Structure formats: C-alpha cells, structure tokens
Amino acid sequence: MAEQTNPSSGIPVPAPERASATALGTWPGTDHAEAVRTVRGELGDPHLPFLPELPDRGVGADAVGRTSALLVDLAVDVQPHGWRLVDRPGKDEQRARSLLASDINVLADIAGAEDAQATTLKVQFVGPLTLAANLYLHNGERSLLDYGARRDIAESLAAGVGSHLQRLAAAVPGARIVVQVDEPDIAAVMAGTIPTASGYRTLRSIAGEEVTGAWRLVVEALKSAGAVETVISVPEIEAPIERILSAGADGVAVPLKALTTRQWEQLAAAAEAGKRVWAGAMATEGPLPRTADIVNTIWRPWRQLGLPASLLSGLRVTPATGLAHLPPSTAKEVLVRLTQVADGLDQLAQG
C-alpha cells in the first residue's frame, strides 16, 4: 500500500486501499526492454507492474527454464522431452540464468530513468509441484514420480528465492516485492492424471498434506526474503483455495469463468479474512470484453454472496491467462482495460 503524508504532522500514513490491476507475467515478442517499458507505463500506482516473461525468446525464457535458473545445488539441461535434472550445469541452464540476469539489468535501467517509480514490483515463477511435474530424472521419467526428487526440488527452490528477491530489490530500490507462485498443473498433480513419460499410465496422485508442506516451505522462504505479498496462482478447475491459504500464502490468483458456487464462497471467506483475491476476470481469447462486462463478472457474484462493496477495494484484477499469445498492441490494451476495471470496482466500493 502506498503512503501519504499527514499535512499537520508530516508523518507518513497508509493511503486508502484501492482495487488494482496486474497481469500474470507472460508477454508477447522478444523485445524485453519494450515489454518492461509498456508494463511500467500502464501499471503505475496503485497498480502492480511486473517483470515480464517473453517465452518467444526460446530455451531458457520458458517458465520451467526460468524457474530452474533459481534452483540451488540442482542442475538442469534440455532434452527432446523437456528440462532434465543433471549432475552439472550446462549451456541450457547458463542461457536461462543469463536471460534472467539480463532482464533484471534492463528493469534496473528503465526503472532508474523514471521520474516517479511505482512503489511495488511483482515477479512470478513456477511452484514446486508444477516444477516437479515438468523436470525429468536421468531415466527420462518425471521428477514428480519420486518423493525424494519432489522434496529436493521444493527445498532447492526455497533456497534460491532469497537471492532472487535481493537482486530485484537492488534493481528497483525501495520497491515492495510481490510474488506470484504459478501452479498450473496442480489439479492434475493432486488428481493423479499427469502421464508418465511413456504415456501408457499416469503418476500417482500427490497427497494434499505434501502439497501444502511444499508450498509452505516456499512461502516462508519468500517472507523471510522480504516479500510483502505472496499469492499462489492456479486454474479454476478443482482450485485448492483453502489449501493455498492454509500454506500461509497471502492470497490466491484464479480465473473466474468456471468457478463453482463453493469456490466463490471460499474466495468470499478469504476476502473477509483480509486475504488477497486476484480475480482472473478478463478473457483474452477473441475480442476483448467491455469494461462494464468485466466489472459485472465480479460484482454480480460478489453481491449474490452478500459481500460488502467496500471489500472490492482489496481486489487485484488480472487476465484469465497469460498474454504471450496476443499481439503486443493487444497485450497493452489488456493492461489499459484492466486499469479501467479497477477504477470501476473502486467506484462501486465507494458507493
């Protein structure tokens, strides 16, 4: 939350909470500097600018490779079937680390030239369960198959996030760091529907207690490293909202389109308890929806649940998906539209 100064005392006081906009991280194209300029230009305070990910740049710019660059004491390389755990780092891991370091340097240059920097910065990386489902062992099987590998990946990721946040804090001095942990495969992980390498069977489901424990490990490491807010981002199908919050996360990011009544009730309880709700309210397939229609996708169920309008001021609104599949001009328009949605929610919150 931004601060204002009390004119009589000169003491900083918290500014009133406002609804805000952000996006989930992926961005089209290969020009990272232009992506950073666009994101920071459209998402000034009270909105949440983010360090964009540009997967079109190839190996090492993809979500799994980028997150693998954060791991401590675990090395990776790329095979035809995907990223694999190996004994020593190779050129693929070095490329991922180099891209990430370069992206942070670009962020520092652009933010340093701004007349007024945004007070927050959001970064995102793949969570430990989805990472285990997409990193392979020496034998070609997914790491998710092996309890020891799952544990090592979660511990390695937790060990690596601290230095990552330190580099970001140095790049944008004074910015409050918000972290989005992406778990796009979590429903399949918990349901036991992730296929084996052969594709002839599926891997055993992972117990909810282990999932919670892995998340808690990473969330606690992020908080220790200075993250002011950590949310876990999941698809709406079988979204484990209560488990996310029990792991100590500050909130949940979830698309709204197919949420059940029960899931809406869980989000309502989270909002009433002061947790963050990141509402994936904007579809990105086909023509972009009108601002009023997006506002209504939130306001209608909100009102039906009997939630006070004032709680809308704590929402963050996001697209339902990443933006890498869009033309850059359309991705920019998504950010513009989302800030308008946030303004509309603020108007409802204020009555």
CSV table of N, CA, C and O in Angstrom, one decimal, residues 68 71-79 81-89 93 131-132 134-144 146 148-150 152-153 156:
chain,number,residue,atom,x,y,z
A,68,SER,N,13.9,-22.8,-13.1
A,68,SER,CA,15.1,-23.7,-12.9
A,68,SER,C,16.3,-22.9,-12.6
A,68,SER,O,17.3,-23.4,-11.9
A,71,LEU,N,17.2,-22.5,-8.9
A,71,LEU,CA,17.4,-23.6,-8.1
A,71,LEU,C,18.9,-23.6,-7.5
A,71,LEU,O,19.8,-23.1,-8.2
A,72,VAL,N,19.0,-24.0,-6.3
A,72,VAL,CA,20.3,-24.1,-5.7
A,72,VAL,C,20.7,-25.6,-5.6
A,72,VAL,O,20.0,-26.4,-5.1
A,73,ASP,N,21.9,-25.9,-6.0
A,73,ASP,CA,22.5,-27.2,-6.0
A,73,ASP,C,21.7,-28.3,-6.8
A,73,ASP,O,21.9,-29.5,-6.5
A,74,LEU,N,20.9,-27.8,-7.7
A,74,LEU,CA,20.3,-28.7,-8.7
A,74,LEU,C,20.6,-28.2,-10.1
A,74,LEU,O,20.2,-27.0,-10.3
A,75,ALA,N,21.1,-29.0,-10.9
A,75,ALA,CA,21.5,-28.5,-12.3
A,75,ALA,C,20.5,-29.1,-13.3
A,75,ALA,O,19.9,-30.2,-13.1
A,76,VAL,N,20.3,-28.4,-14.4
A,76,VAL,CA,19.3,-28.9,-15.4
A,76,VAL,C,19.9,-28.7,-16.8
A,76,VAL,O,20.9,-27.9,-17.0
A,77,ASP,N,19.4,-29.4,-17.8
A,77,ASP,CA,19.6,-29.2,-19.2
A,77,ASP,C,18.4,-29.5,-19.9
A,77,ASP,O,17.4,-30.0,-19.4
A,78,VAL,N,18.4,-29.3,-21.3
A,78,VAL,CA,17.2,-29.6,-22.1
A,78,VAL,C,17.4,-30.8,-22.9
A,78,VAL,O,18.5,-31.0,-23.6
A,79,GLN,N,16.4,-31.7,-22.9
A,79,GLN,CA,16.4,-32.9,-23.7
A,79,GLN,C,15.2,-32.8,-24.7
A,79,GLN,O,14.3,-31.9,-24.5
A,81,HIS,N,12.5,-34.2,-24.6
A,81,HIS,CA,11.2,-34.3,-23.9
A,81,HIS,C,11.0,-33.2,-22.9
A,81,HIS,O,10.0,-33.0,-22.3
A,82,GLY,N,12.1,-32.3,-22.7
A,82,GLY,CA,11.9,-31.2,-21.8
A,82,GLY,C,13.1,-31.0,-20.9
A,82,GLY,O,14.2,-31.6,-21.2
A,83,TRP,N,13.0,-30.2,-19.9
A,83,TRP,CA,14.1,-30.0,-18.9
A,83,TRP,C,14.4,-31.2,-18.0
A,83,TRP,O,13.4,-31.8,-17.6
A,84,ARG,N,15.7,-31.5,-17.8
A,84,ARG,CA,16.0,-32.7,-17.1
A,84,ARG,C,17.0,-32.3,-16.0
A,84,ARG,O,17.9,-31.4,-16.2
A,85,LEU,N,16.9,-32.9,-14.8
A,85,LEU,CA,17.9,-32.8,-13.8
A,85,LEU,C,19.2,-33.5,-14.1
A,85,LEU,O,19.1,-34.7,-14.6
A,86,VAL,N,20.3,-32.9,-14.0
A,86,VAL,CA,21.6,-33.5,-14.4
A,86,VAL,C,22.6,-33.2,-13.3
A,86,VAL,O,22.4,-32.5,-12.3
A,87,ASP,N,23.8,-33.8,-13.5
A,87,ASP,CA,24.9,-33.7,-12.4
A,87,ASP,C,25.6,-32.3,-12.4
A,87,ASP,O,26.0,-31.9,-11.3
A,88,ARG,N,25.7,-31.7,-13.5
A,88,ARG,CA,26.4,-30.4,-13.6
A,88,ARG,C,25.7,-29.5,-14.6
A,88,ARG,O,25.2,-29.9,-15.5
A,89,PRO,N,25.8,-28.2,-14.3
A,89,PRO,CA,25.2,-27.2,-15.2
A,89,PRO,C,25.8,-27.2,-16.6
A,89,PRO,O,27.0,-27.5,-16.8
A,93,GLU,N,21.2,-24.3,-19.0
A,93,GLU,CA,21.0,-23.6,-17.7
A,93,GLU,C,21.6,-22.3,-17.7
A,93,GLU,O,21.1,-21.3,-17.2
A,131,LEU,N,6.7,-27.6,-11.0
A,131,LEU,CA,8.1,-27.8,-11.5
A,131,LEU,C,8.5,-29.3,-11.4
A,131,LEU,O,9.1,-29.8,-12.4
A,132,ALA,N,8.1,-30.0,-10.4
A,132,ALA,CA,8.4,-31.4,-10.3
A,132,ALA,C,7.7,-32.2,-11.4
A,132,ALA,O,8.3,-33.2,-11.9
A,134,ASN,N,7.4,-31.1,-14.4
A,134,ASN,CA,8.0,-30.8,-15.7
A,134,ASN,C,9.5,-30.9,-15.7
A,134,ASN,O,10.1,-30.5,-16.8
A,135,LEU,N,10.1,-31.3,-14.7
A,135,LEU,CA,11.5,-31.6,-14.7
A,135,LEU,C,11.7,-33.1,-14.7
A,135,LEU,O,11.0,-33.8,-13.9
A,136,TYR,N,12.5,-33.6,-15.5
A,136,TYR,CA,12.7,-35.1,-15.7
A,136,TYR,C,13.9,-35.6,-15.0
A,136,TYR,O,14.9,-34.9,-14.8
A,137,LEU,N,13.9,-36.9,-14.6
A,137,LEU,CA,15.0,-37.5,-14.0
A,137,LEU,C,15.9,-38.1,-15.0
A,137,LEU,O,15.6,-38.1,-16.2
A,138,HIS,N,17.1,-38.6,-14.6
A,138,HIS,CA,18.1,-39.2,-15.6
A,138,HIS,C,17.4,-40.3,-16.4
A,138,HIS,O,17.8,-40.5,-17.6
A,139,ASN,N,16.5,-41.1,-15.8
A,139,ASN,CA,15.9,-42.2,-16.6
A,139,ASN,C,14.8,-41.8,-17.5
A,139,ASN,O,14.1,-42.6,-18.1
A,140,GLY,N,14.5,-40.4,-17.6
A,140,GLY,CA,13.5,-40.0,-18.5
A,140,GLY,C,12.1,-39.8,-17.9
A,140,GLY,O,11.2,-39.4,-18.6
A,141,GLU,N,12.0,-40.2,-16.7
A,141,GLU,CA,10.7,-40.1,-16.0
A,141,GLU,C,10.6,-38.8,-15.3
A,141,GLU,O,11.6,-38.1,-15.0
A,142,ARG,N,9.3,-38.4,-15.1
A,142,ARG,CA,9.1,-37.1,-14.4
A,142,ARG,C,9.6,-37.1,-13.0
A,142,ARG,O,9.4,-38.2,-12.3
A,143,SER,N,10.1,-36.0,-12.5
A,143,SER,CA,10.6,-36.0,-11.1
A,143,SER,C,9.4,-36.1,-10.1
A,143,SER,O,9.6,-36.6,-9.0
A,144,LEU,N,8.2,-35.8,-10.6
A,144,LEU,CA,7.0,-36.0,-9.7
A,144,LEU,C,6.8,-37.4,-9.2
A,144,LEU,O,6.2,-37.6,-8.2
A,146,ASP,N,9.0,-39.4,-7.9
A,146,ASP,CA,10.0,-39.7,-6.9
A,146,ASP,C,9.8,-38.7,-5.7
A,146,ASP,O,10.0,-37.5,-5.8
A,148,GLY,N,11.7,-38.2,-3.1
A,148,GLY,CA,13.0,-37.6,-2.8
A,148,GLY,C,13.2,-36.4,-3.7
A,148,GLY,O,13.7,-35.3,-3.4
A,149,ALA,N,12.9,-36.6,-5.0
A,149,ALA,CA,13.1,-35.6,-6.0
A,149,ALA,C,12.2,-34.4,-5.8
A,149,ALA,O,12.5,-33.3,-5.9
A,150,ARG,N,10.9,-34.8,-5.4
A,150,ARG,CA,10.0,-33.7,-5.1
A,150,ARG,C,10.4,-32.8,-4.0
A,150,ARG,O,10.4,-31.6,-4.0
A,152,ASP,N,13.5,-32.5,-2.9
A,152,ASP,CA,14.7,-31.8,-3.2
A,152,ASP,C,14.4,-30.5,-4.1
A,152,ASP,O,15.0,-29.5,-3.9
A,153,ILE,N,13.5,-30.6,-5.0
A,153,ILE,CA,13.1,-29.5,-5.8
A,153,ILE,C,12.4,-28.4,-5.0
A,153,ILE,O,12.8,-27.2,-5.1
A,156,SER,N,15.2,-26.8,-2.9
A,156,SER,CA,16.1,-26.1,-3.7
A,156,SER,C,15.5,-24.8,-4.2
A,156,SER,O,16.2,-23.7,-4.2
